[in-house]
Coordinates of C-alpha atoms in Angstrom, one line a residue:
X1 CA 10.3 7.8 21.4
X2 CA 7.2 7.8 19.2
X3 CA 5.3 4.6 18.6
X4 CA 4.1 3.7 15.1
X5 CA 1.7 0.9 14.1
X6 CA 2.0 0.3 10.4
X7 CA -0.1 -2.1 8.3
X8 CA 0.0 -2.9 4.6
X9 CA -3.1 -4.1 2.8
X10 CA -2.9 -7.8 3.0
X11 CA -2.4 -9.5 -0.4
X12 CA -4.7 -12.2 -1.7
X13 CA -3.3 -15.7 -1.5
X14 CA -4.2 -16.5 -5.1
X15 CA -0.7 -16.5 -6.7
X16 CA 2.4 -14.4 -6.7
X17 CA 1.8 -10.6 -6.8
X18 CA 3.0 -8.3 -9.4
X19 CA 5.1 -5.1 -9.1
X20 CA 1.9 -2.9 -9.1
X21 CA 0.7 -4.7 -6.0
X22 CA 4.0 -4.3 -4.4
X23 CA 4.3 -0.5 -4.9
X24 CA 0.7 0.1 -3.9
X25 CA 1.0 -1.2 -0.4
X26 CA 3.8 -3.3 1.0
X27 CA 6.8 -1.5 -0.4
X28 CA 5.9 2.1 0.7
X29 CA 4.8 0.7 4.1
X30 CA 8.2 -0.9 4.4
X31 CA 9.9 2.4 3.5
X32 CA 8.0 4.2 6.2
X33 CA 8.7 1.5 8.8
X34 CA 12.4 1.4 8.1
X35 CA 12.5 5.2 8.2
X36 CA 10.7 5.4 11.6
X37 CA 13.0 2.7 13.0
X38 CA 16.0 4.7 11.7
X39 CA 14.8 7.7 13.5
X40 CA 14.8 5.7 16.7
X41 CA 11.1 5.2 17.1
X42 CA 9.2 2.1 18.2
X43 CA 7.6 0.3 15.2
X44 CA 5.2 -2.6 14.8
X45 CA 4.9 -3.4 11.1
X46 CA 2.3 -6.0 10.2
X47 CA 1.1 -7.8 7.1
X48 CA -0.5 -11.1 6.3
X49 CA -1.9 -13.2 3.5
X50 CA -5.6 -12.8 2.8
X51 CA -6.7 -16.5 2.5
X52 CA -10.5 -16.6 2.5
X53 CA -13.1 -16.1 -0.2
X54 CA -13.5 -17.2 -3.8
X55 CA -10.0 -16.2 -5.0
X56 CA -8.5 -18.9 -2.7
X57 CA -11.0 -21.5 -3.6
X58 CA -10.6 -20.9 -7.4
X59 CA -6.8 -20.8 -7.2
X60 CA -6.7 -24.1 -5.2
X61 CA -9.1 -25.8 -7.6
X62 CA -6.9 -24.7 -10.5
X63 CA -3.8 -26.0 -8.7
X64 CA -5.6 -29.3 -8.0
X65 CA -5.0 -29.0 -4.2
X66 CA -7.2 -28.8 -1.1
X67 CA -7.7 -25.1 -0.3
X68 CA -6.1 -25.3 3.1
X69 CA -3.0 -27.0 1.7
X70 CA -2.8 -24.5 -1.2
X71 CA -3.0 -21.5 1.2
X72 CA -0.3 -22.9 3.5
X73 CA 2.0 -23.4 0.5
X74 CA 1.3 -20.0 -1.0
X75 CA 1.8 -18.2 2.3
X76 CA 5.3 -19.6 2.5
X77 CA 5.9 -18.6 -1.1
X78 CA 4.8 -15.0 -0.5
X79 CA 6.7 -14.8 2.8
X80 CA 9.9 -15.9 1.0
X81 CA 9.4 -13.4 -1.8
X82 CA 8.7 -10.6 0.8
X83 CA 12.1 -11.5 2.3
X84 CA 13.6 -11.3 -1.1
X85 CA 12.4 -7.7 -1.4
X86 CA 13.6 -7.0 2.1
X87 CA 10.1 -6.2 3.4
X88 CA 10.8 -5.9 7.1
X89 CA 7.5 -7.1 8.6
X90 CA 7.6 -7.7 12.3
X91 CA 5.2 -10.5 11.6
X92 CA 3.7 -11.8 8.3
X93 CA 0.5 -13.5 9.4
X94 CA -2.4 -15.5 8.0
X95 CA -6.1 -14.5 7.9
X96 CA -6.9 -18.2 8.3
X97 CA -5.3 -18.2 11.7
X98 CA -7.2 -19.3 14.8
X99 CA -6.6 -15.9 16.2
X100 CA -8.4 -14.2 13.3
X101 CA -11.3 -16.7 13.4
X102 CA -11.9 -16.1 17.1
X103 CA -11.6 -12.3 16.8
X104 CA -13.9 -12.1 13.7
X105 CA -16.6 -14.2 15.5
X106 CA -16.2 -11.9 18.5
X107 CA -16.8 -8.7 16.5
X108 CA -19.8 -10.3 14.8
X109 CA -21.3 -11.2 18.2
X110 CA -20.7 -7.7 19.6
X111 CA -22.1 -6.0 16.6
X112 CA -25.2 -8.2 16.7
X113 CA -25.7 -7.4 20.4
X114 CA -25.6 -3.7 19.5
X115 CA -28.2 -4.1 16.8
X116 CA -25.8 -3.5 13.9
X117 CA -26.3 -6.8 12.1
X118 CA -29.6 -7.8 10.4
X119 CA -30.6 -11.0 8.8
X120 CA -31.8 -10.7 5.2
X121 CA -33.6 -13.2 3.0
X122 CA -32.4 -12.6 -0.5
X123 CA -32.2 -14.1 -3.9
X124 CA -28.7 -15.1 -5.1
X125 CA -27.2 -16.4 -8.3
X126 CA -27.2 -20.2 -8.4
X127 CA -25.6 -22.4 -11.0
X128 CA -27.4 -25.7 -11.6
X129 CA -24.5 -26.8 -13.8
X130 CA -22.0 -26.2 -10.9
X131 CA -24.5 -27.3 -8.2
X132 CA -23.8 -24.3 -6.0
X133 CA -24.5 -20.7 -5.2
X134 CA -22.1 -18.3 -7.0
X135 CA -21.1 -15.4 -4.8
X136 CA -18.5 -12.7 -5.5
X137 CA -15.8 -13.8 -7.8
X138 CA -17.4 -17.0 -9.0
X139 CA -19.3 -14.6 -11.4
X140 CA -18.0 -12.2 -14.0
X141 CA -19.9 -10.0 -16.4
X142 CA -20.2 -6.5 -17.7
X143 CA -20.1 -3.6 -15.2
X144 CA -23.3 -1.7 -15.3
X145 CA -21.4 1.5 -14.3
X146 CA -18.6 1.7 -16.8
X147 CA -19.2 -1.2 -19.3
X148 CA -16.0 -3.1 -18.4
X149 CA -16.6 -6.6 -19.7
X150 CA -14.7 -8.5 -17.0
X151 CA -16.1 -7.0 -13.8
X152 CA -16.3 -9.4 -10.9
X153 CA -19.3 -10.1 -8.7
X154 CA -18.0 -7.9 -5.8
X155 CA -16.2 -5.1 -7.5
X156 CA -15.2 -3.7 -10.9
X157 CA -11.4 -3.5 -11.3
X158 CA -11.8 -0.8 -13.9
X159 CA -13.9 1.8 -12.1
X160 CA -13.6 0.4 -8.5
X161 CA -17.4 0.5 -8.1
X162 CA -18.6 -2.0 -5.4
X163 CA -21.0 -4.4 -7.0
X164 CA -23.3 -7.4 -6.1
X165 CA -23.4 -10.3 -8.5
X166 CA -27.0 -9.6 -9.5
X167 CA -25.8 -6.1 -10.8
X168 CA -23.7 -7.6 -13.6
X169 CA -24.9 -7.6 -17.2
X170 CA -24.6 -11.0 -19.0
X171 CA -23.1 -12.8 -16.0
X172 CA -21.4 -16.2 -16.3
X173 CA -19.9 -18.7 -13.9
X174 CA -16.1 -18.5 -13.6
X175 CA -16.1 -22.2 -12.7
X176 CA -17.7 -23.6 -15.7
X177 CA -18.6 -20.6 -17.9
X178 CA -22.2 -21.5 -17.5
X179 CA -24.7 -18.7 -18.4
X180 CA -27.9 -20.5 -17.4
X181 CA -27.8 -19.0 -13.9
X182 CA -30.9 -18.6 -11.8
X183 CA -31.9 -16.8 -8.7
X184 CA -32.6 -18.8 -5.5
X185 CA -33.5 -17.6 -2.0
X186 CA -30.9 -17.8 0.7
X187 CA -30.3 -16.0 4.0
X188 CA -27.4 -13.7 4.9
X189 CA -26.2 -11.3 7.5
X190 CA -25.8 -7.6 6.7
X191 CA -23.7 -5.0 8.6
X192 CA -25.9 -2.0 9.1
X193 CA -23.4 0.5 7.8
X194 CA -26.2 3.0 7.0
X195 CA -26.9 3.3 10.7
X196 CA -23.4 4.6 11.2
X197 CA -23.2 6.9 8.2
X198 CA -23.2 10.2 10.3
X199 CA -20.6 8.9 12.7
X200 CA -18.4 7.7 9.8
X201 CA -18.9 11.1 8.0
X202 CA -17.8 13.0 11.1
X203 CA -14.8 10.8 11.6
X204 CA -13.7 11.1 7.9
X205 CA -14.3 14.9 7.9
X206 CA -11.9 15.1 10.9
X207 CA -9.1 13.7 8.8
X208 CA -8.1 17.0 7.1
X209 CA -4.5 15.8 6.6
X210 CA -5.4 12.6 4.6
X211 CA -4.5 12.4 0.9
X212 CA -7.2 13.7 -1.4
X213 CA -7.3 10.3 -3.1
X214 CA -8.3 8.6 0.2
X215 CA -11.0 11.1 1.3
X216 CA -12.5 11.6 -2.2
X217 CA -13.1 7.8 -2.5
X218 CA -14.5 7.6 1.0
X219 CA -16.8 10.6 0.5
X220 CA -18.0 9.3 -2.8
X221 CA -19.1 6.1 -1.3
X222 CA -20.7 7.9 1.6
X223 CA -22.7 10.3 -0.4
X224 CA -23.2 9.1 -4.0
X225 CA -26.7 7.9 -5.0
X226 CA -28.6 6.6 -1.9
X227 CA -25.5 7.0 0.3
X228 CA -23.7 4.4 2.3
X229 CA -25.5 1.0 2.0
X230 CA -25.7 -1.9 4.4
X231 CA -23.2 -4.6 3.3
X232 CA -23.6 -8.4 3.3
X233 CA -21.0 -10.0 5.5
X234 CA -21.7 -13.7 4.9
X235 CA -21.3 -16.0 1.9
X236 CA -22.3 -19.5 0.9
X237 CA -18.8 -20.9 0.8
X238 CA -17.0 -23.8 2.4
X239 CA -13.7 -22.0 3.1
X240 CA -13.6 -19.1 5.5
X241 CA -14.4 -18.1 9.1
X242 CA -17.6 -20.1 10.1
X243 CA -20.4 -17.8 11.0
X244 CA -20.8 -17.6 14.8
X245 CA -22.1 -15.1 17.3
X246 CA -19.0 -15.0 19.4
X247 CA -18.5 -18.5 20.5
X248 CA -22.1 -19.5 20.0
X249 CA -23.8 -21.0 16.9
X250 CA -25.9 -18.6 14.8
X251 CA -29.3 -20.2 14.0
X252 CA -30.0 -20.2 10.3
X253 CA -26.4 -19.5 9.4
X254 CA -25.2 -23.1 9.4
X255 CA -22.7 -23.9 6.6
X256 CA -22.0 -20.2 5.9
X257 CA -18.8 -18.2 6.3
X258 CA -18.0 -14.6 6.9
X259 CA -17.4 -12.5 3.8
X260 CA -13.7 -12.1 3.2
X261 CA -13.9 -8.3 3.4
X262 CA -15.3 -8.6 6.9
X263 CA -12.6 -10.9 8.3
X264 CA -9.6 -9.6 6.3
X265 CA -9.1 -6.2 8.0
X266 CA -9.7 -7.8 11.4
X267 CA -6.6 -9.8 10.6
X268 CA -4.5 -6.7 11.2
X269 CA -5.4 -7.0 14.9
X270 CA -5.2 -10.8 14.9
X271 CA -1.8 -10.6 13.3
X272 CA -0.4 -8.8 16.3
X273 CA -1.8 -11.7 18.4
X274 CA 0.0 -14.1 16.1
X275 CA 3.2 -12.0 16.6
X276 CA 2.9 -12.5 20.4
X277 CA 2.0 -16.2 20.1
X278 CA 5.0 -16.7 17.8
X279 CA 7.3 -15.4 20.6
X280 CA 8.2 -12.2 18.8
X281 CA 6.4 -9.8 21.0
X282 CA 5.0 -9.7 24.5
X283 CA 1.9 -7.4 24.5
X284 CA -0.3 -6.9 21.4
X285 CA -3.0 -4.9 23.3
X286 CA -0.7 -1.9 24.0
X287 CA -0.8 -1.4 20.2
X288 CA -4.5 -2.0 19.6
X289 CA -6.5 -1.2 22.8
X290 CA -6.7 2.4 23.9
X291 CA -7.5 1.1 27.4
X292 CA -4.2 -0.9 27.4
X293 CA -1.6 1.7 26.2
X294 CA -2.5 2.3 22.6
X295 CA -3.7 5.9 23.1
X296 CA -0.2 7.2 22.2
X297 CA 0.2 5.0 19.0
X298 CA 0.1 6.5 15.6
X299 CA -1.5 4.0 13.2
X300 CA -0.9 4.3 9.5
X301 CA -2.3 2.1 6.8
X302 CA -0.9 1.7 3.2
X303 CA -3.1 0.5 0.3
X304 CA -4.1 0.8 -3.3
X305 CA -7.1 2.9 -4.1
X306 CA -9.3 -0.1 -4.7
X307 CA -9.0 -1.0 -1.0
X308 CA -9.9 2.5 0.3
X309 CA -13.7 2.0 0.6
X310 CA -13.3 -1.1 2.9
X311 CA -10.7 0.7 5.1
X312 CA -12.4 4.0 5.4
X313 CA -16.0 2.7 5.8
X314 CA -16.5 -1.1 6.4
X315 CA -13.6 -1.7 8.8
X316 CA -14.1 1.5 10.8
X317 CA -17.8 0.6 11.0
X318 CA -16.8 -2.7 12.6
X319 CA -14.4 -1.0 15.0
X320 CA -16.7 1.9 15.9
X321 CA -19.8 -0.2 16.0
X322 CA -18.3 -2.6 18.5
X323 CA -18.3 0.1 21.1
X324 CA -15.0 -1.3 22.4
X325 CA -11.8 0.7 22.9
X326 CA -10.0 -0.4 19.7
X327 CA -7.4 1.8 18.0
X328 CA -8.7 3.5 14.9
X329 CA -6.4 4.3 12.0
X330 CA -4.8 7.8 12.1
X331 CA -3.7 8.1 8.5
X332 CA -4.4 6.2 5.3
X333 CA -1.8 6.5 2.6
X334 CA -3.5 5.3 -0.7
X335 CA -2.0 4.9 -4.1
X336 CA -3.2 5.0 -7.7
X337 CA -2.3 2.2 -10.1
X338 CA 1.0 1.3 -11.7
X339 CA 0.5 0.3 -15.3
X340 CA 2.8 -1.8 -17.4
X341 CA 4.0 -0.9 -20.9
X342 CA 0.8 0.8 -22.0
X343 CA -1.6 -1.6 -20.3
X344 CA -2.6 -2.8 -16.8
X345 CA -0.8 -5.2 -14.5
X346 CA -3.2 -8.1 -13.6
X347 CA -2.6 -11.1 -11.4
X348 CA -5.7 -12.9 -12.7
X349 CA -4.8 -12.3 -16.3
X350 CA -1.0 -12.8 -16.0
X351 CA 0.1 -9.4 -17.4
X352 CA 3.3 -7.7 -16.3
X353 CA 6.4 -8.5 -14.2
X354 CA 5.7 -10.5 -11.1
X355 CA 7.7 -10.3 -7.9
X356 CA 9.4 -13.7 -8.2
X357 CA 10.4 -12.9 -11.8
X358 CA 11.7 -9.5 -10.8
X359 CA 14.1 -11.0 -8.3
X360 CA 15.4 -13.4 -10.9
X361 CA 16.3 -10.5 -13.2
X362 CA 18.0 -8.1 -10.7
X363 CA 18.5 -7.8 -6.9
X364 CA 15.7 -6.1 -4.9
X365 CA 17.4 -2.7 -4.5
X366 CA 17.1 -2.0 -8.2
X367 CA 13.4 -2.6 -8.1
X368 CA 12.8 -0.8 -4.8
X369 CA 14.5 2.3 -6.0
X370 CA 12.6 2.5 -9.3
X371 CA 9.2 1.6 -7.8
X372 CA 9.4 4.0 -4.9
X373 CA 10.9 6.9 -7.0
X374 CA 8.0 6.4 -9.4
X375 CA 5.2 5.6 -6.9
X376 CA 1.7 6.3 -8.3
X377 CA 0.7 8.9 -5.7
X378 CA -1.1 11.8 -7.4
X379 CA -2.0 9.8 -10.5
X380 CA -1.4 6.4 -12.2
X381 CA 2.2 5.8 -13.2
X382 CA 3.7 3.5 -15.8
X383 CA 6.5 1.0 -15.8
X384 CA 8.6 0.9 -19.0
X385 CA 11.8 -0.9 -19.5
X386 CA 13.4 2.2 -21.0
X387 CA 12.6 4.3 -18.0
X388 CA 13.7 1.5 -15.6
X389 CA 17.1 1.2 -17.4
X390 CA 17.6 5.0 -17.4
X391 CA 16.7 5.4 -13.7
X392 CA 18.9 2.6 -12.5
X393 CA 21.9 3.6 -14.6
X394 CA 21.7 7.3 -13.8
X395 CA 20.5 7.4 -10.2
X396 CA 22.0 4.2 -8.7
X397 CA 25.1 3.6 -10.9
X398 CA 26.2 7.0 -12.0
X399 CA 25.3 9.1 -8.9
X400 CA 25.5 6.9 -5.8
X401 CA 27.6 4.0 -7.0
X402 CA 30.1 6.1 -8.8
X403 CA 30.6 8.4 -5.8
X404 CA 31.3 5.4 -3.5
X405 CA 33.7 3.8 -6.0
X406 CA 35.7 7.0 -6.8
X407 CA 36.1 7.9 -3.1
X408 CA 37.1 4.5 -1.8
X409 CA 39.4 3.6 -4.6
X410 CA 41.2 7.0 -4.6
X411 CA 41.5 6.8 -0.8
X412 CA 43.0 3.3 -1.0
X413 CA 45.5 4.3 -3.7
X414 CA 46.8 7.4 -1.8
X415 CA 46.3 6.6 1.9
X416 CA 45.6 2.9 2.2
X417 CA 42.4 1.4 3.6
X418 CA 42.3 3.7 6.6
X419 CA 40.6 7.1 7.1
X420 CA 43.4 9.6 6.4
X421 CA 44.4 12.2 8.9
X422 CA 45.6 15.8 8.4
X423 CA 44.1 18.9 6.9
X424 CA 41.1 21.0 8.0
X425 CA 37.7 21.7 6.6
X426 CA 37.4 24.9 4.7
X427 CA 34.7 27.0 2.9
X428 CA 33.8 24.2 0.5
X429 CA 33.1 21.8 3.3
X430 CA 31.2 24.4 5.3
X431 CA 29.0 25.1 2.2
X432 CA 28.4 21.4 1.7
X433 CA 27.4 20.9 5.3
X434 CA 25.0 23.8 5.2
X435 CA 23.5 22.6 1.9
X436 CA 23.1 19.0 3.3
X437 CA 21.6 20.2 6.5
X438 CA 18.8 21.9 4.5
X439 CA 18.3 19.0 2.2
X440 CA 18.2 16.4 5.0
X441 CA 15.6 18.5 6.8
X442 CA 13.5 18.5 3.6
X443 CA 14.1 14.8 3.2
X444 CA 12.9 14.2 6.7
X445 CA 9.8 16.3 6.2
X446 CA 8.9 14.5 3.0
X447 CA 9.4 11.1 4.7
X448 CA 7.3 12.2 7.8
X449 CA 4.6 13.2 5.4
X450 CA 4.9 10.0 3.4
X451 CA 5.5 11.9 0.2
X452 CA 7.3 8.9 -1.4
X453 CA 8.4 10.3 -4.8
X454 CA 9.5 13.7 -3.3
X455 CA 11.5 11.8 -0.7
X456 CA 13.3 9.9 -3.4
X457 CA 14.0 13.1 -5.3
X458 CA 15.5 14.7 -2.2
X459 CA 17.6 11.6 -1.5
X460 CA 19.0 11.6 -5.0
X461 CA 19.8 15.3 -4.6
X462 CA 21.7 14.5 -1.4
X463 CA 23.7 11.9 -3.3
X464 CA 24.3 14.4 -6.2
X465 CA 25.6 17.0 -3.7
X466 CA 28.4 14.7 -2.8
X467 CA 29.4 14.2 -6.4
X468 CA 29.4 17.9 -7.0
X469 CA 31.5 18.5 -4.0
X470 CA 34.0 15.7 -5.0
X471 CA 34.2 17.1 -8.5
X472 CA 34.8 20.6 -7.3
X473 CA 37.2 19.7 -4.5
X474 CA 39.2 17.4 -6.9
X475 CA 41.4 15.6 -4.3
X476 CA 43.3 13.8 -7.1
X477 CA 44.6 17.2 -8.3
X478 CA 45.0 18.7 -4.8
X479 CA 47.0 15.7 -3.7
X480 CA 50.0 16.6 -5.9
X481 CA 50.5 20.0 -4.1
X482 CA 48.8 19.6 -0.7
X483 CA 48.4 16.0 0.5
X484 CA 46.9 17.1 3.8
X485 CA 44.2 19.1 2.1
X486 CA 43.5 16.0 0.0
X487 CA 43.3 13.9 3.2
X488 CA 40.6 16.2 4.6
X489 CA 38.6 16.0 1.4
X490 CA 38.8 12.2 1.4
X491 CA 38.0 12.0 5.1
X492 CA 34.8 14.1 4.6
X493 CA 33.9 12.0 1.5
X494 CA 34.2 8.7 3.4
X495 CA 32.0 10.2 6.1
X496 CA 29.5 11.2 3.3
X497 CA 29.4 7.5 2.4
X498 CA 28.4 6.7 6.0
X499 CA 25.8 9.4 5.8
X500 CA 24.4 8.0 2.6
X501 CA 24.3 4.5 4.1
X502 CA 22.0 5.8 6.9
X503 CA 19.8 8.0 4.8
X504 CA 19.4 5.5 2.0
X505 CA 18.6 2.5 4.1
X506 CA 14.8 2.8 3.9
X507 CA 15.0 2.8 0.1
X508 CA 17.9 0.5 -0.7
X509 CA 18.6 -1.6 2.4
X510 CA 21.0 -4.0 0.8
X511 CA 23.3 -1.3 -0.6
X512 CA 23.1 0.4 2.8
X513 CA 24.2 -2.8 4.5
X514 CA 27.1 -3.2 2.0
X515 CA 28.3 0.3 2.8
X516 CA 27.9 -0.3 6.5
X517 CA 30.1 -3.4 6.2
X518 CA 32.7 -1.7 4.0
X519 CA 33.1 1.2 6.5
X520 CA 33.0 -1.3 9.5
X521 CA 30.3 0.7 11.2
X522 CA 29.0 -0.4 14.6
X523 CA 26.1 2.0 14.6
X524 CA 23.9 3.9 12.2
X525 CA 22.3 6.6 14.2
X526 CA 20.3 9.2 12.4
X527 CA 22.3 12.4 11.4
X528 CA 20.5 15.0 13.5
X529 CA 23.7 17.1 13.5
X530 CA 25.1 16.9 10.0
X531 CA 28.5 18.5 10.9
X532 CA 29.0 15.9 13.7
X533 CA 27.8 13.1 11.4
X534 CA 30.5 14.0 8.8
X535 CA 33.2 13.8 11.5
X536 CA 32.1 10.4 12.9
X537 CA 34.7 8.3 11.0
X538 CA 38.0 9.3 12.7
X539 CA 41.5 9.2 11.2
X540 CA 43.0 5.8 11.5
X541 CA 39.7 3.8 11.2
X542 CA 39.7 1.0 8.7
X543 CA 37.5 0.7 5.7
X544 CA 37.2 -1.7 2.7
X545 CA 36.5 -0.9 -0.9
X546 CA 33.1 -2.4 -1.6
X547 CA 32.3 -4.4 -4.7
X548 CA 30.6 -2.4 -7.5
X549 CA 27.5 -1.1 -5.6
X550 CA 25.2 -1.1 -8.7
X551 CA 25.9 -2.3 -12.2
X552 CA 24.4 -0.7 -15.3
X553 CA 21.7 -2.3 -17.4
X554 CA 22.8 -2.8 -20.9
X555 CA 20.7 -2.1 -24.0
X556 CA 20.9 -5.8 -24.8
X557 CA 19.5 -6.8 -21.4
X558 CA 16.7 -4.3 -21.7
X559 CA 15.7 -5.6 -25.1
X560 CA 15.8 -9.2 -23.8
X561 CA 13.6 -8.4 -20.8
X562 CA 11.2 -6.5 -22.9
X563 CA 10.7 -9.5 -25.0
X564 CA 10.6 -12.0 -22.1
X565 CA 8.0 -10.0 -20.2
X566 CA 5.8 -8.8 -23.0
X567 CA 2.7 -9.2 -21.0
X568 CA 1.9 -12.8 -20.3
X569 CA 3.2 -15.0 -17.5
X570 CA 3.9 -18.6 -18.5

């Protein structure tokens, strides 16, 4: 049994996430976790809310609540929505946890002891009108690289270039809008990433199997311009992990906190400690410490392309720089952006369909299927309501749903709600088994390689093969002349539904559970032997006709939703 550690990029606490956030990290990570569990492997799937930094402070201020209270409430909101989308986290943690605070301070102390942190006196934006320094997202302006006029002080959303607030053209305070900003001196800590450039380069070069999207971004940051630069890891904020050197105070750093992008990835490790402390697990170190059993773990991260630089450079610099036996990531699956109806999704600007709204419109399986089958892997992809309607109606209702309905209703009408006996499999069935064996092998290969869209295409082809068999075998016609032959066709078709329930579970878990209940299945073991899998339901076993598995989306509904979600959230 293989062991898989899977983490999804942790979402910011500042509000409910949109569908682009979902398909870029959490949802494909869940797909992979469910698949690995289905194959019988041991999985630890972790995610958390990213609660520190300016986004949290700004959102709390806007909500009129203390930041700690706001974060606690929004964590619960995001956890509930994650459950609504059937995201099967083993633990959904919080970066503001005591475990993450202690571990972040530990890493800082170890890195300092190894000479990889330096103290820097620098000038920083200060707003007299706001009475405070303005780090990161408290400042917006024009990106000096691409000209985007709403770049943030830490990164441009448009071109993904990492920035410092002083780089922005025509900057202004996001608190008050003030433009009369001035530079004042302050002290901060910097992680000496430049000292680790060669080690990081060697490590990234060794990952020949990584997606081009991941390695191209990492190498660009390593080599463009002056190469990898040291990165500030502290900020003048009230909310965050207090700067300490391990458990000791850090002279000159009083009142400062660690930069959110220093502590946030460390939460992956701390989340496993939270998992144990919550009584869900008994040993987090066997997943994270190579001196405690993690040497046989395969660690996979899922994220959008804007998160790649921090996961390929900054976080590995922390892990490698510590000199301690921590588990490094084995594979980073990164995604491009999902756009919405000709524009961009944006949490901060309220554009697009958000996760809570989506669940109010339709159950999660509809969204899971469309998002995963259109995942933005090799390039950006776009959500349109026309495409969503067509995909749901054709793939889910016409192909899978129709097959289940036709088989179960015909079986009930001719044989009752039991698997019929009689008849033998013939050439048609042998051809179907051979075809499915090849297709399932390809499906497994695509899933193993995390080729999300190709996996969805192969799964749909597996569903379609059942429809083609049913149409060709035509048990409703055969029954008139040869009821036993019709019984054999129905028996195989009922077993096909069981097969679909197992194979489809990573994509559409609720539909899979409905089919499992209808067929009264006790177990859902992976079909390593297709012929045996299609003989699992024996004559005489009970089944029930499930409710309509998927309903079609009408043109009137599509037009209504297009109007309701025209780009702005109330």
